[in-house]
Short mmCIF file of C-alpha atoms in Angstrom, two decimals:
data_model
loop_
_atom_site.label_atom_id
_atom_site.label_comp_id
_atom_site.label_asym_id
_atom_site.label_seq_id
_atom_site.Cartn_x
_atom_site.Cartn_y
_atom_site.Cartn_z
CA MET U 88 -0.22 0.05 0.19
CA THR U 89 1.29 3.45 -0.83
CA ARG U 90 1.76 6.23 1.46
CA SER U 91 -1.17 8.19 -0.26
CA SER U 92 -3.62 5.22 -0.33
CA ASP U 93 -3.01 4.81 3.35
CA GLY U 94 -3.63 8.42 4.02
CA ALA U 95 -6.97 8.16 2.47
CA GLN U 96 -7.83 5.34 4.05
CA ARG U 97 -7.36 6.87 7.10
CA ARG U 98 -9.29 10.09 6.06
CA ALA U 99 -12.12 7.65 5.25
CA ARG U 100 -12.78 6.34 8.85
CA PRO U 101 -16.00 7.43 10.16
CA ARG U 102 -15.95 10.26 12.80
CA ARG U 103 -16.67 9.41 16.28
CA ILE U 104 -20.23 10.37 17.24
CA THR U 105 -20.53 12.67 19.99
CA MET U 106 -22.79 13.80 22.37
CA GLU U 107 -22.98 17.34 20.56
CA ASP U 108 -23.99 15.42 17.66
CA ASN U 109 -26.74 13.56 19.73
CA ALA U 110 -28.35 16.68 21.20
CA ARG U 111 -27.74 18.44 17.71
CA GLU U 112 -30.19 15.55 15.98
CA ALA U 113 -32.42 15.24 18.94
CA GLY U 114 -33.00 19.25 19.24
CA VAL U 115 -32.21 19.51 22.70
CA SER U 116 -29.02 20.76 24.71
CA ARG U 117 -26.00 18.68 25.38
CA ALA U 118 -26.89 19.03 29.04
CA LEU U 119 -29.99 17.42 28.69
CA VAL U 120 -28.28 14.59 26.71
CA SER U 121 -26.07 14.35 29.61
CA ILE U 122 -28.73 14.28 32.08
CA ALA U 123 -30.72 11.59 30.03
CA MET U 124 -27.83 9.47 29.60
CA ARG U 125 -27.13 9.20 33.61
CA ASP U 126 -30.70 8.62 34.24
CA ALA U 127 -30.72 11.52 36.62
CA HIS U 128 -33.63 13.65 37.64
CA GLY U 129 -34.68 16.86 35.40
CA VAL U 130 -35.59 15.19 31.88
CA SER U 131 -39.09 13.82 31.20
CA ALA U 132 -39.80 10.05 30.25
CA ALA U 133 -40.59 10.72 27.02
CA THR U 134 -37.68 13.22 26.13
CA ARG U 135 -35.42 10.79 27.63
CA GLU U 136 -36.66 8.06 25.34
CA HIS U 137 -36.39 10.44 22.61
CA ILE U 138 -32.63 11.24 23.06
CA LEU U 139 -31.89 7.40 23.79
CA GLU U 140 -33.36 6.69 20.51
CA VAL U 141 -31.57 9.02 18.75
CA ALA U 142 -28.42 7.76 20.35
CA ARG U 143 -29.07 4.31 19.25
CA ARG U 144 -29.96 5.45 15.64
CA LEU U 145 -26.67 7.33 15.44
CA GLY U 146 -24.65 4.78 17.17
CA TYR U 147 -23.72 7.13 19.88
CA ARG U 148 -22.22 5.18 23.02
CA HIS U 149 -22.14 7.27 26.30
CA ASN U 150 -18.77 7.13 28.25
CA ARG U 151 -19.76 6.92 31.60
CA VAL U 152 -16.23 6.50 33.24
CA ALA U 153 -15.53 9.68 31.53
CA ALA U 154 -18.47 11.47 32.76
CA ASP U 155 -17.76 10.40 36.40
CA LEU U 156 -14.61 11.56 36.39
CA ALA U 157 -15.30 14.87 34.97
CA GLY U 158 -18.21 15.24 37.46
CA ARG U 159 -15.69 14.82 40.12
CA GLY U 160 -17.36 11.98 42.30
CA ALA U 161 -20.73 12.02 40.23
CA GLY U 162 -20.03 8.21 40.50
CA ALA U 163 -16.60 6.67 40.24
CA ILE U 164 -15.10 5.05 42.76
CA GLY U 165 -11.16 4.26 42.33
CA VAL U 166 -9.70 0.94 43.24
CA PHE U 167 -5.73 0.53 43.32
CA VAL U 168 -4.75 -3.34 43.49
CA ALA U 169 -1.22 -3.38 44.29
CA ASP U 170 -0.80 -7.13 42.79
CA LEU U 171 -3.00 -8.92 40.81
CA HIS U 172 -1.15 -12.14 41.44
CA ASN U 173 -2.05 -12.04 44.91
CA ASP U 174 -5.00 -14.09 46.36
CA LEU U 175 -5.64 -11.95 49.28
CA TYR U 176 -6.35 -8.89 46.98
CA ALA U 177 -8.33 -10.76 44.62
CA ASP U 178 -10.50 -11.83 47.34
CA VAL U 179 -10.87 -8.15 48.79
CA PHE U 180 -11.76 -6.90 45.31
CA ASP U 181 -14.37 -9.31 45.25
CA GLY U 182 -16.24 -8.09 48.59
CA ILE U 183 -15.36 -4.41 46.82
CA ARG U 184 -17.79 -5.01 43.83
CA GLU U 185 -20.29 -6.77 45.71
CA ILE U 186 -20.84 -3.92 47.43
CA LEU U 187 -20.17 -1.25 44.60
CA ASP U 188 -21.84 -3.33 41.64
CA PRO U 189 -25.46 -2.97 42.94
CA SER U 190 -24.76 0.59 43.77
CA GLY U 191 -24.32 1.71 40.13
CA ARG U 192 -20.79 3.30 41.16
CA ARG U 193 -18.23 2.95 38.38
CA ILE U 194 -15.23 1.15 39.39
CA VAL U 195 -11.93 2.68 38.10
CA LEU U 196 -9.14 0.52 38.42
CA THR U 197 -5.47 0.97 38.66
CA VAL U 198 -2.96 -1.99 39.19
CA GLY U 199 0.76 -1.77 40.92
CA ALA U 200 3.55 -4.32 41.02
CA ALA U 201 4.33 -7.24 43.31
CA ASP U 202 7.49 -5.15 44.42
CA GLY U 203 5.63 -2.12 45.46
CA SER U 204 7.33 -0.08 42.70
CA ARG U 205 4.08 1.22 41.40
CA ASP U 206 2.21 2.10 44.61
CA THR U 207 3.04 5.88 44.26
CA ALA U 208 2.25 5.93 40.19
CA GLY U 209 -1.18 3.72 40.73
CA LEU U 210 -2.65 5.90 43.70
CA ASP U 211 -1.62 9.07 42.54
CA GLY U 212 -3.25 8.13 39.33
CA LEU U 213 -6.76 7.82 40.81
CA LEU U 214 -6.57 10.67 43.30
CA GLU U 215 -5.33 13.20 40.42
CA ALA U 216 -8.37 11.70 38.23
CA ARG U 217 -10.71 13.22 40.73
CA VAL U 218 -12.64 10.21 41.43
CA GLY U 219 -15.31 10.55 43.92
CA ALA U 220 -13.24 8.44 46.48
CA SER U 221 -10.23 5.72 46.10
CA ILE U 222 -9.54 2.37 48.15
CA GLY U 223 -6.00 1.65 48.25
CA LEU U 224 -5.71 -2.26 48.10
CA GLY U 225 -2.22 -3.26 49.65
CA VAL U 226 -0.68 -0.12 49.30
CA ARG U 227 2.91 -0.43 50.90
CA LEU U 228 3.59 3.44 51.34
CA PRO U 229 4.47 4.70 54.43
CA ASP U 230 1.80 6.54 56.55
CA ALA U 231 3.15 9.96 56.18
CA GLU U 232 2.72 9.68 52.39
CA LEU U 233 -0.59 8.38 52.44
CA HIS U 234 -1.52 11.47 54.85
CA GLU U 235 -0.13 13.85 52.18
CA ARG U 236 -2.18 12.20 49.62
CA ALA U 237 -5.28 12.67 51.55
CA GLY U 238 -5.64 15.84 50.66
CA LEU U 239 -6.42 15.25 47.13
CA GLY U 240 -9.49 13.15 47.93
CA PRO U 241 -11.26 10.75 50.01
CA LEU U 242 -8.76 8.00 50.47
CA VAL U 243 -9.66 4.43 52.31
CA VAL U 244 -6.79 2.20 52.97
CA ALA U 245 -7.54 -1.34 52.74
CA THR U 246 -5.82 -4.42 54.32
CA ARG U 247 -4.15 -2.03 56.71
CA THR U 248 -4.84 0.29 59.56
CA VAL U 249 -3.40 3.98 59.41
CA SER U 250 -4.04 6.22 62.09
CA GLY U 251 -6.21 9.31 61.44
CA MET U 252 -7.35 7.90 57.99
CA LEU U 253 -10.14 5.51 56.88
CA SER U 254 -8.98 2.00 57.16
CA ALA U 255 -10.66 -1.33 56.51
CA SER U 256 -8.71 -4.27 57.76
CA SER U 257 -8.67 -7.56 59.29
CA ASP U 258 -6.97 -7.57 63.16
CA ASP U 259 -3.44 -9.00 62.26
CA VAL U 260 -2.50 -8.51 66.03
CA ALA U 261 -5.17 -11.36 67.01
CA GLY U 262 -4.80 -13.62 64.08
CA ALA U 263 -0.97 -13.96 64.67
CA ARG U 264 -1.52 -14.31 68.58
CA MET U 265 -4.25 -17.04 67.53
CA ALA U 266 -1.95 -19.14 65.42
CA THR U 267 0.95 -19.08 67.77
CA GLU U 268 -1.17 -19.92 70.68
CA HIS U 269 -2.42 -23.22 68.38
CA LEU U 270 0.97 -24.12 68.00
CA LEU U 271 1.99 -23.70 71.78
CA GLY U 272 -1.24 -25.47 72.60
CA LEU U 273 0.19 -28.44 70.62
CA GLY U 274 3.41 -28.33 72.83
CA HIS U 275 5.39 -26.66 70.39
CA ARG U 276 8.24 -24.47 72.19
CA ARG U 277 11.10 -23.94 69.60
CA LEU U 278 8.80 -21.69 66.91
CA ALA U 279 9.96 -19.28 64.48
CA PHE U 280 7.99 -16.56 62.58
CA LEU U 281 9.28 -15.94 58.58
CA ALA U 282 8.10 -12.28 58.68
CA ASN U 283 7.43 -10.07 55.52
CA PRO U 284 9.61 -7.15 55.05
CA PRO U 285 8.96 -4.54 57.64
CA GLY U 286 7.01 -1.35 56.34
CA ASP U 287 4.20 0.83 57.92
CA GLY U 288 1.00 -0.74 58.02
CA TYR U 289 2.17 -4.56 57.90
CA LEU U 290 3.82 -5.07 61.33
CA GLY U 291 0.83 -6.51 62.85
CA ARG U 292 1.36 -10.29 62.59
CA ARG U 293 5.00 -10.11 64.05
CA ARG U 294 3.95 -8.01 66.99
CA GLY U 295 1.08 -10.88 67.39
CA PHE U 296 3.63 -13.37 67.33
CA GLU U 297 6.10 -11.84 69.53
CA GLN U 298 3.38 -10.88 72.06
CA ALA U 299 2.00 -14.52 72.64
CA MET U 300 5.94 -15.95 72.40
CA THR U 301 6.77 -13.25 75.49
CA GLU U 302 3.83 -14.23 77.50
CA ALA U 303 4.38 -17.76 77.30
CA GLY U 304 7.92 -17.06 78.69
CA LEU U 305 9.68 -17.70 75.15
CA ALA U 306 12.10 -16.05 72.99
CA PRO U 307 10.36 -14.74 69.96
CA GLN U 308 12.36 -16.06 66.91
CA VAL U 309 11.83 -13.67 64.03
CA HIS U 310 13.38 -14.22 60.32
CA VAL U 311 12.31 -11.43 57.85
CA THR U 312 12.22 -13.01 54.28
CA SER U 313 10.63 -11.74 51.12
CA TYR U 314 7.12 -11.75 49.29
CA ASP U 315 8.99 -13.94 46.66
CA PRO U 316 8.29 -17.61 46.67
CA ASP U 317 11.78 -18.38 45.74
CA GLU U 318 13.65 -16.30 48.07
CA VAL U 319 11.46 -17.37 50.91
CA ARG U 320 12.09 -21.08 49.73
CA ALA U 321 15.84 -20.40 50.07
CA ASP U 322 15.55 -18.48 53.56
CA ALA U 323 13.23 -21.50 54.84
CA ARG U 324 16.01 -23.81 53.83
CA SER U 325 18.66 -21.93 56.15
CA LEU U 326 16.46 -21.71 58.82
CA LEU U 327 15.26 -25.47 58.83
CA ALA U 328 19.18 -26.24 58.54
CA GLY U 329 19.99 -24.25 61.61
CA GLU U 330 21.60 -21.72 59.94
CA GLY U 331 19.24 -18.71 60.87
CA PRO U 332 21.17 -15.52 61.69
CA THR U 333 20.44 -16.03 65.68
CA GLY U 334 22.24 -19.43 65.51
CA GLU U 335 18.99 -21.46 66.82
CA GLY U 336 18.43 -24.81 65.97
CA ARG U 337 15.83 -26.37 63.80
CA PRO U 338 12.22 -25.18 65.02
CA SER U 339 9.44 -27.57 65.31
CA ALA U 340 6.79 -25.30 64.27
CA ILE U 341 7.14 -22.02 61.66
CA LEU U 342 4.25 -19.70 61.39
CA VAL U 343 4.67 -17.61 57.74
CA HIS U 344 3.44 -14.21 56.75
CA ASN U 345 1.42 -15.37 54.16
CA ASP U 346 -0.15 -18.70 52.24
CA ARG U 347 2.02 -18.07 49.32
CA ALA U 348 5.41 -18.00 51.23
CA ALA U 349 4.09 -20.94 53.74
CA VAL U 350 3.82 -23.16 50.58
CA ALA U 351 7.36 -22.26 49.65
CA VAL U 352 8.08 -23.31 53.12
CA LEU U 353 6.49 -26.73 52.41
CA GLY U 354 8.80 -26.98 49.34
CA ALA U 355 11.81 -26.33 51.49
CA LEU U 356 10.82 -29.11 53.78
CA ALA U 357 10.58 -31.48 50.88
CA ASP U 358 14.21 -30.25 49.54
CA LEU U 359 15.37 -31.31 52.90
CA GLY U 360 13.69 -34.52 53.04
CA LEU U 361 11.48 -33.11 56.10
CA ARG U 362 7.96 -34.03 57.05
CA CYS U 363 5.06 -31.78 57.23
CA PRO U 364 3.95 -31.83 60.37
CA GLU U 365 5.69 -35.14 61.54
CA ASP U 366 9.11 -33.17 61.55
CA VAL U 367 7.90 -29.34 61.52
CA SER U 368 4.41 -27.93 61.65
CA VAL U 369 3.35 -25.03 58.95
CA VAL U 370 0.83 -22.18 59.86
CA GLY U 371 0.22 -19.91 56.62
CA TYR U 372 -2.26 -16.52 56.65
CA ASP U 373 -4.97 -15.34 54.63
CA GLU U 374 -6.72 -18.51 53.87
CA ALA U 375 -5.62 -18.11 50.03
CA GLU U 376 -7.72 -20.64 47.45
CA ALA U 377 -4.52 -22.94 47.56
CA ALA U 378 -4.44 -23.43 51.04
CA GLY U 379 -7.49 -25.77 51.05
CA LEU U 380 -6.36 -28.00 47.92
CA ARG U 381 -5.63 -31.55 48.61
CA GLY U 382 -2.07 -32.37 49.18
CA ILE U 383 -1.45 -28.83 50.73
CA GLU U 384 -4.04 -28.67 53.15
CA LEU U 385 -2.61 -25.58 55.29
CA THR U 386 -3.20 -24.77 58.56
CA THR U 387 -3.69 -21.00 58.35
CA VAL U 388 -5.54 -17.57 59.49
CA ASP U 389 -8.32 -16.42 57.56
CA GLY U 390 -8.41 -12.69 57.76
CA ARG U 391 -11.81 -12.67 56.07
CA ALA U 392 -10.91 -10.93 53.12
CA HIS U 393 -14.26 -10.36 51.30
CA GLU U 394 -15.35 -8.91 54.41
CA VAL U 395 -12.81 -6.40 54.50
CA GLY U 396 -13.49 -5.47 51.00
CA ARG U 397 -17.12 -4.83 51.73
CA LEU U 398 -16.05 -2.50 54.73
CA ALA U 399 -13.84 -0.70 52.50
CA ALA U 400 -16.60 -0.58 49.69
CA ARG U 401 -18.90 0.84 52.30
CA THR U 402 -16.64 3.35 53.68
CA ALA U 403 -15.56 4.71 50.34
CA LEU U 404 -19.32 5.07 49.42
CA ALA U 405 -20.37 6.68 52.66
CA GLN U 406 -17.44 9.50 51.56
CA VAL U 407 -19.15 10.06 47.98
CA ASP U 408 -22.82 10.17 49.42
CA ALA U 409 -21.52 12.81 51.91
CA GLY U 410 -19.68 14.74 49.01
CA ASP U 411 -23.13 14.41 46.86
CA ALA U 412 -25.03 15.62 49.93
CA GLY U 413 -22.90 18.78 50.17
CA GLY U 414 -21.27 17.53 53.07
CA GLU U 415 -17.21 17.10 53.67
CA ALA U 416 -15.77 14.28 52.39
CA ASP U 417 -12.03 13.86 53.90
CA GLY U 418 -10.33 10.37 54.34
CA SER U 419 -7.54 12.22 56.66
CA THR U 420 -8.21 14.14 59.44
CA ASP U 421 -10.25 13.17 62.25
CA ALA U 422 -11.56 9.73 60.37
CA PRO U 423 -13.56 7.91 62.34
CA SER U 424 -11.89 4.64 63.63
CA VAL U 425 -13.49 1.44 62.24
CA ALA U 426 -13.12 -1.75 64.31
CA PRO U 427 -10.87 -4.29 62.01
CA ILE U 428 -12.56 -7.53 61.07
CA ALA U 429 -12.13 -10.36 63.44
CA PRO U 430 -9.93 -13.22 61.94
CA ARG U 431 -10.43 -16.73 62.68
CA LEU U 432 -8.07 -19.84 62.78
CA ILE U 433 -8.64 -22.79 59.94
CA THR U 434 -6.92 -25.85 61.01
CA ARG U 435 -5.67 -28.51 58.42
CA ARG U 436 -3.07 -31.16 58.16
CA THR U 437 -0.12 -28.98 58.48
CA THR U 438 0.24 -28.85 62.22
CA ALA U 439 0.20 -31.29 64.94
CA GLY U 440 1.51 -32.04 68.59
CA GLN U 441 5.45 -31.97 68.79
CA ARG U 442 7.16 -35.28 68.67
CA ARG U 443 8.76 -36.37 71.53
CA ALA U 444 12.74 -36.84 71.18
#
């Protein structure tokens, strides 16, 4: 194809039909077309049907997301998901949708990266788009940076608690205590916690483990690992071989910061020819889908991610409704305290009583 024929083909493409075209053909104002498309008050049923019929004839498609964004909170709620590959975040998002879909609010979604490198860009993109409210799901930015962003619009932080901000989370301290007390109750005394990298908002599980161990008169053995399963597997092999940085011998039970990492620990046990739970008991966290699969059957803490998502969505909707009613919607200053969701322990085959030497 020649350059000139290619240019002619581009010129021949049909022009996109706009709201102005719809208004001109229907003989009404652009504002009236906008009202009819949003199914809002201010236009009669007959006029609305006439406008919609003209739109169908012209092939006009109303961009609801763009309209929501232009109207600053007329409908859209932004959701930032830190990692699409994380089962926990998928379950939280399902809970968010369960509340938002029936409300008629549009969801504007941005996605981060597993290492947290896109948190700033993804969250800022939503806030700068001036959606009615935003939900930050799994965001790892420091508390201070989140407070700075709250001035851009209502922000609900999900899966962690940030003092002075709207938050929706599970009680990680209580969940880790529950898991640790379960292992202590089985007779284990050499317990280790494979912890996630430290950061604001994600220290509750470590605190719960440390509290339960201290109250039992035992020294907490904490080993910081990664979110990457391969790195967790390597760290677990070192720990199980008695090569931990503190020099303790092999633990008889391990609490792991999430289920994905716990499955990597099961792999490390297999690498070393150790059995679970006969040689080492393992507890995960989050109740990921893989935890209940036959052959894994992981004892874990269910943070009730679906309920966390529902709570986050209800909180965001309340902020949008307050703004629509002319009130003040603010995700930061003097934000009301919301009690975290109570977790529950699910026992499966990976925990058992400690064998006598």
